[in-house]
Tab-separated table of N, CA, C and O in Angstrom:
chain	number	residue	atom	x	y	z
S	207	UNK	N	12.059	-13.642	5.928
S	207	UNK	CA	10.731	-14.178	6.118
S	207	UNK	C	10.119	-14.481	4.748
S	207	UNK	O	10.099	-13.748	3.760
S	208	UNK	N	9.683	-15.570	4.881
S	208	UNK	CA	8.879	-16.235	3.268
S	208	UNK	C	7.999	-15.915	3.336
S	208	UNK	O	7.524	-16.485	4.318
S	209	UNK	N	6.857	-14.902	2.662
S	209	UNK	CA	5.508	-15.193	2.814
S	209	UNK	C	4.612	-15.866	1.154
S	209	UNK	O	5.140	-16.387	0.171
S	210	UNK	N	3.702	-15.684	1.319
S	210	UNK	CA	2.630	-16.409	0.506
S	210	UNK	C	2.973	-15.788	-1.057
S	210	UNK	O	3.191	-16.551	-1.999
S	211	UNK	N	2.988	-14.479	-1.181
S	211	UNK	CA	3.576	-13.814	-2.246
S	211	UNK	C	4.932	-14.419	-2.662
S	211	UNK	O	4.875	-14.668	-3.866
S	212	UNK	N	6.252	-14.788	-2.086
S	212	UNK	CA	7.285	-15.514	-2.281
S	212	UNK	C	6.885	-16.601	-2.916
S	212	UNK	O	7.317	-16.722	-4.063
S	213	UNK	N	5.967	-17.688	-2.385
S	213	UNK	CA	6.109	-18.839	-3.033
S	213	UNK	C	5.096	-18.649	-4.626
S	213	UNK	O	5.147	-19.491	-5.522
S	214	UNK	N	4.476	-17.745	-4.677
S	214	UNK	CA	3.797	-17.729	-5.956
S	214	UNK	C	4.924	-18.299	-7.387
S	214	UNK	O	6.037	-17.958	-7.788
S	215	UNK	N	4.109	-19.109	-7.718
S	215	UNK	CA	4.655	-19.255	-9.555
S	215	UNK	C	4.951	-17.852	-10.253
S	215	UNK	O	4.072	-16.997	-10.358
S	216	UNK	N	6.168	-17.687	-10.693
S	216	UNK	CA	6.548	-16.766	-11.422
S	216	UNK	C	5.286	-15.568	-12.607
S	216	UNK	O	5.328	-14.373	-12.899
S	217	UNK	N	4.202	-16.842	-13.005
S	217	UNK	CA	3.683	-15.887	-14.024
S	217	UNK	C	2.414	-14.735	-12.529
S	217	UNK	O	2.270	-13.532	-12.310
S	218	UNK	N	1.963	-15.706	-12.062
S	218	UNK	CA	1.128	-15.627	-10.840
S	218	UNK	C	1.539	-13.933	-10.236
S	218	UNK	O	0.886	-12.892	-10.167
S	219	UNK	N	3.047	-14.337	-9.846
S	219	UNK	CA	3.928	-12.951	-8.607
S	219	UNK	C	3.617	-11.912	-9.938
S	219	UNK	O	3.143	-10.824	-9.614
S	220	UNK	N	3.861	-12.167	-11.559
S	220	UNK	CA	4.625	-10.910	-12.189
S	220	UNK	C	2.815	-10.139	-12.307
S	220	UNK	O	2.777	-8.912	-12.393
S	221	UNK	N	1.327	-10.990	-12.302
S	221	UNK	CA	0.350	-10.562	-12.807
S	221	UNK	C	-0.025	-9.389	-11.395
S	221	UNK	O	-0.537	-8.270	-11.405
S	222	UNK	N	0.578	-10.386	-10.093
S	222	UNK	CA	-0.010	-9.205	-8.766
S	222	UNK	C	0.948	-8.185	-8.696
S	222	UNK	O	0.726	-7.227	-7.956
S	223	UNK	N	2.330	-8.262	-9.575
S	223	UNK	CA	2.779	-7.197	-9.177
S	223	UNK	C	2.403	-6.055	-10.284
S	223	UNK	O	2.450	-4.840	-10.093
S	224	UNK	N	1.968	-6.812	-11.642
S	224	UNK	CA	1.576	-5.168	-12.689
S	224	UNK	C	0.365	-4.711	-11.739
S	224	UNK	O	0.254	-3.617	-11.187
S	225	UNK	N	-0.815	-6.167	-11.655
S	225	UNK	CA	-1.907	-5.462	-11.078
S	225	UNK	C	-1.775	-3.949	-10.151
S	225	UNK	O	-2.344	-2.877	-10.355
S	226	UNK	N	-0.904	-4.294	-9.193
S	226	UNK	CA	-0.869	-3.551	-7.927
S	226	UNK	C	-0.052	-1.946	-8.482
S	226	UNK	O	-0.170	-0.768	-8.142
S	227	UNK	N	0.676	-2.595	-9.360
S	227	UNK	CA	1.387	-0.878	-10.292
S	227	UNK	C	0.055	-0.161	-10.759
S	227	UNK	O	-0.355	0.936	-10.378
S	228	UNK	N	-0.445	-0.897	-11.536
S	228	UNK	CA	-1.265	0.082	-12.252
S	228	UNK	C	-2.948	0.408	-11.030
S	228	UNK	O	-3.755	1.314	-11.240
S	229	UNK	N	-3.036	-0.516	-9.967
S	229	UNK	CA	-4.031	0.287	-8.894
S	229	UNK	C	-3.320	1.607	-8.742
S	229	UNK	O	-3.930	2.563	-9.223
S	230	UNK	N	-2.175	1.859	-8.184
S	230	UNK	CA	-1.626	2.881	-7.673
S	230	UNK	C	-1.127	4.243	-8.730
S	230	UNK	O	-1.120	5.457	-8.530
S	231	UNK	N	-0.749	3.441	-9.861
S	231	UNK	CA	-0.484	4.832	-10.875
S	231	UNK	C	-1.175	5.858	-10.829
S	231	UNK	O	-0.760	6.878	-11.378
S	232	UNK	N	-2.926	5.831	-9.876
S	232	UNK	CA	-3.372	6.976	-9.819
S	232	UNK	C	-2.896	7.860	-9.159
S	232	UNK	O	-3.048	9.081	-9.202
S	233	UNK	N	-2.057	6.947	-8.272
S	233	UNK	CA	-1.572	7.675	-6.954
S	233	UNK	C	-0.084	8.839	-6.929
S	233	UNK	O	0.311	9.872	-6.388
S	234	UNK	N	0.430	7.529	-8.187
S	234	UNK	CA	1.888	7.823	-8.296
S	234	UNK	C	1.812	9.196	-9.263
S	234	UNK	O	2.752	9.991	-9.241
S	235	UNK	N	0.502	9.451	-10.210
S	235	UNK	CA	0.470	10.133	-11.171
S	235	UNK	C	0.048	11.635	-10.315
S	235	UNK	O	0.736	12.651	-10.216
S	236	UNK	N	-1.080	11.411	-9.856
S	236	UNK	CA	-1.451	12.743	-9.450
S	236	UNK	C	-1.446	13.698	-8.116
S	236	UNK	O	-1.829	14.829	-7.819
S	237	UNK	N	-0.646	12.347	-7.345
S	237	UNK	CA	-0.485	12.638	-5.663
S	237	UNK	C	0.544	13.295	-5.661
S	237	UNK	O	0.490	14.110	-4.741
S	238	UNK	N	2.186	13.418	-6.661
S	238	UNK	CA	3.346	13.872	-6.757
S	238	UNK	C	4.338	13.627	-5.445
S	238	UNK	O	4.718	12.469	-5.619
S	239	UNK	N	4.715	13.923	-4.700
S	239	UNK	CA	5.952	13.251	-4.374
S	239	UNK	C	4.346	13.441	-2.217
S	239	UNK	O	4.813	13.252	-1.094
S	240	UNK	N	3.209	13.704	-2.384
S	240	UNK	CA	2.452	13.096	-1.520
S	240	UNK	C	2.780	11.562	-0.851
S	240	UNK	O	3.004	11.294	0.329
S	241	UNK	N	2.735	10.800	-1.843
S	241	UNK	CA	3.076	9.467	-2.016
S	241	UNK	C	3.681	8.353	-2.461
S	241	UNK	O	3.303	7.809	-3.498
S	242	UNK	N	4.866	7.805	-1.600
S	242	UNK	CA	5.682	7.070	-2.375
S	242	UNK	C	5.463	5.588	-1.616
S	242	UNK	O	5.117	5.313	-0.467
S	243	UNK	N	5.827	4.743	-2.795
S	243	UNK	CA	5.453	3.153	-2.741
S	243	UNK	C	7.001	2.477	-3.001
S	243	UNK	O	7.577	2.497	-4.089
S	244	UNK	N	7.479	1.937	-1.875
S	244	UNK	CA	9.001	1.142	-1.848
S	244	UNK	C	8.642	-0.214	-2.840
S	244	UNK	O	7.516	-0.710	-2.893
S	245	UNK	N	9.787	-0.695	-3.589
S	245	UNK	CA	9.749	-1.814	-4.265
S	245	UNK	C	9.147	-2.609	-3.746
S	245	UNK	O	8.953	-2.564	-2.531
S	246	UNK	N	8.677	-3.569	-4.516
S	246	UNK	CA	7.964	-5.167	-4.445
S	246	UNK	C	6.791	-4.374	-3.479
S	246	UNK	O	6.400	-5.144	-2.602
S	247	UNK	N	6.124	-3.019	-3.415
S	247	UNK	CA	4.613	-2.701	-3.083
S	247	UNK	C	3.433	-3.720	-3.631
S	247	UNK	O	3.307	-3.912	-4.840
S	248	UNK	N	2.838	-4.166	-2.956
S	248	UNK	CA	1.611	-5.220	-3.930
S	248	UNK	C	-0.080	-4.991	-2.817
S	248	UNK	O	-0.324	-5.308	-1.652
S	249	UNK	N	-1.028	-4.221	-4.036
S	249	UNK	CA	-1.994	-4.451	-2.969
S	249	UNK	C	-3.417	-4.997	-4.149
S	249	UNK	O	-3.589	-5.260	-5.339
S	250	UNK	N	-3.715	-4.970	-3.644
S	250	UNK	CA	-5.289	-4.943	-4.475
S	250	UNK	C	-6.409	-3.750	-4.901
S	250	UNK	O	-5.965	-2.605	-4.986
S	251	UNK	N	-7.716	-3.952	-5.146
S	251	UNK	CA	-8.222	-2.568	-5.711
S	251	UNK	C	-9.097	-2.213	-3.610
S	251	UNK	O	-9.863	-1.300	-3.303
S	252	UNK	N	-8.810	-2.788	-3.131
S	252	UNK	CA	-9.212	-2.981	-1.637
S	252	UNK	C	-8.084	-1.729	-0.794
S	252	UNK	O	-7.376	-1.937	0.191
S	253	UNK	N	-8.203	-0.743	-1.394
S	253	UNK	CA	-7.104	0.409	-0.852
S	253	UNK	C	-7.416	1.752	-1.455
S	253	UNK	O	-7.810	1.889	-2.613
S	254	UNK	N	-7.185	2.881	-0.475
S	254	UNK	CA	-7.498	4.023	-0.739
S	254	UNK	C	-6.578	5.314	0.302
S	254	UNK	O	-6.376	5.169	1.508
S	255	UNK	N	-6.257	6.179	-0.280
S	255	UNK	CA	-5.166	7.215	0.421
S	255	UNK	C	-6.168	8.484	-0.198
S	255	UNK	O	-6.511	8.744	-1.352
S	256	UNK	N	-6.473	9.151	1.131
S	256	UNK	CA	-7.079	10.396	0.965
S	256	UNK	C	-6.150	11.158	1.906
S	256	UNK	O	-5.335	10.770	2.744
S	257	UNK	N	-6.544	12.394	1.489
S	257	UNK	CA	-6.403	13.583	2.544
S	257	UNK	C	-4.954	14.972	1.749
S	257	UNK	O	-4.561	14.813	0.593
S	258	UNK	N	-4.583	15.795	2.363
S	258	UNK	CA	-3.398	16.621	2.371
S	258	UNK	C	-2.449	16.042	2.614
S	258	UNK	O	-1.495	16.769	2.338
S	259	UNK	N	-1.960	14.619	3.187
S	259	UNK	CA	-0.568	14.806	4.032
S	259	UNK	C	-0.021	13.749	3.534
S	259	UNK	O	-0.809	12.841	3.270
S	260	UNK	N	0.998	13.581	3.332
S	260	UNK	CA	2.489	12.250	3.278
S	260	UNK	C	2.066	11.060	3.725
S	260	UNK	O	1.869	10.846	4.921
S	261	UNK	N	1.879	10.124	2.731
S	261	UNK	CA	1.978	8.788	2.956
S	261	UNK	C	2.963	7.788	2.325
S	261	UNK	O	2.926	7.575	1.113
S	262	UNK	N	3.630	7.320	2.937
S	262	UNK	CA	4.973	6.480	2.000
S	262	UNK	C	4.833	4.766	2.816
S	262	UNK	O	4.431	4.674	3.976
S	263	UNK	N	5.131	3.846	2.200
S	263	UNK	CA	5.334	2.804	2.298
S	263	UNK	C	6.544	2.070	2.145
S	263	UNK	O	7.172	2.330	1.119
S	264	UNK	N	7.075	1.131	2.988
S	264	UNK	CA	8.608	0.878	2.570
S	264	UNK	C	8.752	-0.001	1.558
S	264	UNK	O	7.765	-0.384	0.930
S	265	UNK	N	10.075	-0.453	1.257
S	265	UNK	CA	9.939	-2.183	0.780
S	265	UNK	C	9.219	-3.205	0.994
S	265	UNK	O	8.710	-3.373	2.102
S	266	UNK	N	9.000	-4.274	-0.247
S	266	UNK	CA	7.792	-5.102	-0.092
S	266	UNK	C	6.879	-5.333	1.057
S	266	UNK	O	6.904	-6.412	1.650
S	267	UNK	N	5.973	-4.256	1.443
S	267	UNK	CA	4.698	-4.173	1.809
S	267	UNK	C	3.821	-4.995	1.027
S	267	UNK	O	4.003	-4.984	-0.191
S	268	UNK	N	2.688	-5.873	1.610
S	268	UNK	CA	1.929	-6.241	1.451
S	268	UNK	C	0.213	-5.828	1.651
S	268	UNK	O	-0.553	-6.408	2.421
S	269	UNK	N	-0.089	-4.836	0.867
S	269	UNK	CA	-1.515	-4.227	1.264
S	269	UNK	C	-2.705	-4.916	0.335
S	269	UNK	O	-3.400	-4.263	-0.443
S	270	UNK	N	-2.827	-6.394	0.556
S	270	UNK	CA	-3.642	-7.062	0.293
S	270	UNK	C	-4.775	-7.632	0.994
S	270	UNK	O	-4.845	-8.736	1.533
S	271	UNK	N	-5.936	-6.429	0.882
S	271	UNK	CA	-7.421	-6.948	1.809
S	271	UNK	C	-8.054	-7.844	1.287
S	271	UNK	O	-8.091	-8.072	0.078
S	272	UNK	N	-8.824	-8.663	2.460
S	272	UNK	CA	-9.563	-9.800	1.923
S	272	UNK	C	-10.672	-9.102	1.710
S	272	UNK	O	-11.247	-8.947	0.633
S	273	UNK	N	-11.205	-8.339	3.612
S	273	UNK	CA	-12.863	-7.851	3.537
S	273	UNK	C	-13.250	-6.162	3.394
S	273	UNK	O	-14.122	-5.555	2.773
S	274	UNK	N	-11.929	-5.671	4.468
S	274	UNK	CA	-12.138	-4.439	4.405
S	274	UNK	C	-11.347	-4.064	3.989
S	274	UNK	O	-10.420	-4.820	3.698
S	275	UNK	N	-11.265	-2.596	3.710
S	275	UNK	CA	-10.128	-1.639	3.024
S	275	UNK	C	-9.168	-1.120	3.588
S	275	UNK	O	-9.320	-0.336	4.524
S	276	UNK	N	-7.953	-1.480	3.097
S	276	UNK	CA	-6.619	-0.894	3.695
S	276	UNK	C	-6.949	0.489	3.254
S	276	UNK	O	-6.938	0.798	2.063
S	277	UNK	N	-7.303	1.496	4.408
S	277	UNK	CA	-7.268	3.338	4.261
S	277	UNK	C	-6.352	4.178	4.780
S	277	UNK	O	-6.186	4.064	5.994
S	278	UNK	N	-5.921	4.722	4.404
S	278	UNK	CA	-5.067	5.987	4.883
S	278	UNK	C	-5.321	7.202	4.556
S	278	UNK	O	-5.323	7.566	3.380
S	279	UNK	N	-5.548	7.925	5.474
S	279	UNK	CA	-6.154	9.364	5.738
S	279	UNK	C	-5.556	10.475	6.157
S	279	UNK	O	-5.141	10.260	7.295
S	280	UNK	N	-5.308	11.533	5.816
S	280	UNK	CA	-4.308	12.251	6.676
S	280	UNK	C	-5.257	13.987	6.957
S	280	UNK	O	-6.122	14.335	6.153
S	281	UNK	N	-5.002	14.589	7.802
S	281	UNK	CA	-6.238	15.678	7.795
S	281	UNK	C	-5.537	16.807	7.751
S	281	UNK	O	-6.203	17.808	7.486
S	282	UNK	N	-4.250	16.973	7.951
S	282	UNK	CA	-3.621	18.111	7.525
S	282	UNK	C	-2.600	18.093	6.483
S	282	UNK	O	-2.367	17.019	5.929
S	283	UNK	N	-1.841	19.345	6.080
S	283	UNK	CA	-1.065	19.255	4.980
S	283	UNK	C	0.745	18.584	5.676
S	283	UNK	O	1.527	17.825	5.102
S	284	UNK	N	0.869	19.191	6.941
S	284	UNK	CA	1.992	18.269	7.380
S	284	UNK	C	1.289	16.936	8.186
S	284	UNK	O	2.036	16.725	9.141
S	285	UNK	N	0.471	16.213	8.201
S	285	UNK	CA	0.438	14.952	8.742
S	285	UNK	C	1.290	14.121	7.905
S	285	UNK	O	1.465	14.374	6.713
S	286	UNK	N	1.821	13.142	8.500
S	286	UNK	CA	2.732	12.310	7.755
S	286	UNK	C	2.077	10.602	8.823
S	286	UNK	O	1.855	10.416	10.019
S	287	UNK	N	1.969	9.538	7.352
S	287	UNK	CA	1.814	8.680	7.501
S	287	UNK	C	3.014	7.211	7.183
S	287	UNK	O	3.111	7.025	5.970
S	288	UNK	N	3.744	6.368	7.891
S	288	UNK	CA	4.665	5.908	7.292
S	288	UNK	C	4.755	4.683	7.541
S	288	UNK	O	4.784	4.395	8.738
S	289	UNK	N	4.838	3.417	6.418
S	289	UNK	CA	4.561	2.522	6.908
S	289	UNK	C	6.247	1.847	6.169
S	289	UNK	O	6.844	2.051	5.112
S	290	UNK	N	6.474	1.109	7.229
S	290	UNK	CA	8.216	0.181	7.460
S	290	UNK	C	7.522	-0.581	6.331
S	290	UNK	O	6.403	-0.748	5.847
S	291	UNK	N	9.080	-1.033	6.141
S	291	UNK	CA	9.609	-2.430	4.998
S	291	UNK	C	9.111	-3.910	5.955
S	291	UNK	O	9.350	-4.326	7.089
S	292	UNK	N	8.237	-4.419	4.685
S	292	UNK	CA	8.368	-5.669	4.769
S	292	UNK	C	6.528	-5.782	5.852
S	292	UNK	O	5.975	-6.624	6.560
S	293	UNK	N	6.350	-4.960	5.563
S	293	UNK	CA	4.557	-5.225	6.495
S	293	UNK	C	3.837	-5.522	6.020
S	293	UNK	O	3.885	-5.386	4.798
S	294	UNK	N	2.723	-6.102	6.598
S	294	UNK	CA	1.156	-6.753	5.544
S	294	UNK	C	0.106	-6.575	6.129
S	294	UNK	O	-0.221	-7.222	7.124
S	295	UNK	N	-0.575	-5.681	5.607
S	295	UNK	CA	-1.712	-4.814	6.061
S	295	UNK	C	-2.783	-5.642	5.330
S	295	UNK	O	-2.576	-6.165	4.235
S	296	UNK	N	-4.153	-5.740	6.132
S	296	UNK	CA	-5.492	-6.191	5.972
S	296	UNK	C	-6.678	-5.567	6.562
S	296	UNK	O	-7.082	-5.950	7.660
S	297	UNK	N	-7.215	-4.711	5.967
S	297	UNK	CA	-7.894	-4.115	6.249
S	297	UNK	C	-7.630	-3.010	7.418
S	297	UNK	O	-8.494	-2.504	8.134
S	298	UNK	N	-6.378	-2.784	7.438
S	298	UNK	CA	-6.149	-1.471	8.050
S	298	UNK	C	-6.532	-0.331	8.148
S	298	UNK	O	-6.049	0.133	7.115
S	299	UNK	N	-7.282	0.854	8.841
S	299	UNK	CA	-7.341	2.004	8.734
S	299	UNK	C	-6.911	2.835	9.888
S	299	UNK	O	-7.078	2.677	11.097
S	300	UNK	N	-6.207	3.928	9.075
S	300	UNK	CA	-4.893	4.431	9.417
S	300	UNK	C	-5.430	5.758	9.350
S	300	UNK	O	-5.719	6.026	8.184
S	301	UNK	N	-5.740	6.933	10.353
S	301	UNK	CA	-5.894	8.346	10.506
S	301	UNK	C	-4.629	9.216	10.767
S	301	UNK	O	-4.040	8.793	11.762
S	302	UNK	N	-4.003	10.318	10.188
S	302	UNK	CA	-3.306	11.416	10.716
S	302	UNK	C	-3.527	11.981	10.798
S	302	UNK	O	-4.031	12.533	9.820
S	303	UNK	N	-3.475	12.761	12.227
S	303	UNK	CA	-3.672	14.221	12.072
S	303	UNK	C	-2.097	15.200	12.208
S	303	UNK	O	-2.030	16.419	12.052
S	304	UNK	N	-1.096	14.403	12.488
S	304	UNK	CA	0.023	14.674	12.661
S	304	UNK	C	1.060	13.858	12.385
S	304	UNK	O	1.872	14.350	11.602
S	305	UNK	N	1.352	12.520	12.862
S	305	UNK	CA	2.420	11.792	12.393
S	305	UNK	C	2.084	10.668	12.747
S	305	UNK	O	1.691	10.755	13.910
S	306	UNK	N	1.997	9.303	12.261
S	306	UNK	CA	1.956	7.781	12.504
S	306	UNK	C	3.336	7.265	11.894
S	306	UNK	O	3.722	7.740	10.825
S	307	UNK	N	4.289	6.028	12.746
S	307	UNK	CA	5.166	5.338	11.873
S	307	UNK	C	4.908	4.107	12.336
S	307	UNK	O	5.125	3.973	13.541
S	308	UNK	N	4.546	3.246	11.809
S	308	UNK	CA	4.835	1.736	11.923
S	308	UNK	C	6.441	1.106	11.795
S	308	UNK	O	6.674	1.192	10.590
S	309	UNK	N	6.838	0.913	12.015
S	309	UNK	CA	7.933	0.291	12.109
S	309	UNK	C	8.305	-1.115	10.821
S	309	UNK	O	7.377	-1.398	10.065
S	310	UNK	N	9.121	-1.588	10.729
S	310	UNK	CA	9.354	-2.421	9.768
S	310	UNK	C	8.833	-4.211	9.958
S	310	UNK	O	9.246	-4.705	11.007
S	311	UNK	N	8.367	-4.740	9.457
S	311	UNK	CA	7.670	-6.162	9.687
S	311	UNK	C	6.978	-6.110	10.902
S	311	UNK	O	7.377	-6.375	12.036
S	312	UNK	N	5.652	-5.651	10.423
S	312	UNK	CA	4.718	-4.853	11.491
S	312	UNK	C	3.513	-5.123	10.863
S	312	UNK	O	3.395	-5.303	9.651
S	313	UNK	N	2.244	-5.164	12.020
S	313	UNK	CA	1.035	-5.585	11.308
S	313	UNK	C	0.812	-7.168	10.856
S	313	UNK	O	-0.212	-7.501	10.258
């Protein structure tokens, strides 16, 4: 599947993909193995992961909001949140209190 990110001009894809590294380095830095982000991850500053529990994302996910905020929440220390390869989230919000999986090219 081609999406909109694919056809970007080379300098264009490499600026959304540091952008989207360094949104998340907060995540990657102080969440510890809480949260993991599969290659080609790309979102905007339109995203936020709270709570105790496991959130992972697969391969190139797309968590790029236009209006509202892609959220993920989890309320206990085993809730687990998991989102498949290859999805594109917009303004998603996502609660655990135990386990969510989306599946792969989903959303």
């Amino acid at each position: 599947m081609i999406t909109t990110y694919d056809r970007l001009h080379p300098i264009p894809r490499f600026l959304v993909v540091l952008f989207s590294y360094l949104w998340t380095l907060e995540y990657r830095l102080f969440h510890g193995n809480r949260v993991h982000f599969g290659k080609n991850f790309i979102t905007n500053w339109r995203f936020k992961i709270s709570g105790p529990g496991h959130v992972s994302f697969g391969n190139n996910v797309q968590a790029w909001a236009q209006k509202e905020w892609n959220s993920f929440q989890t309320f206990s220390p085993v809730a687990k949140i998991s989102i498949g390869n290859g999805c594109r989230l917009n303004g998603a919000e996502i609660q655990s209190k135990e386990s969510i999986s989306i599946g792969n090219n989903c959303i």
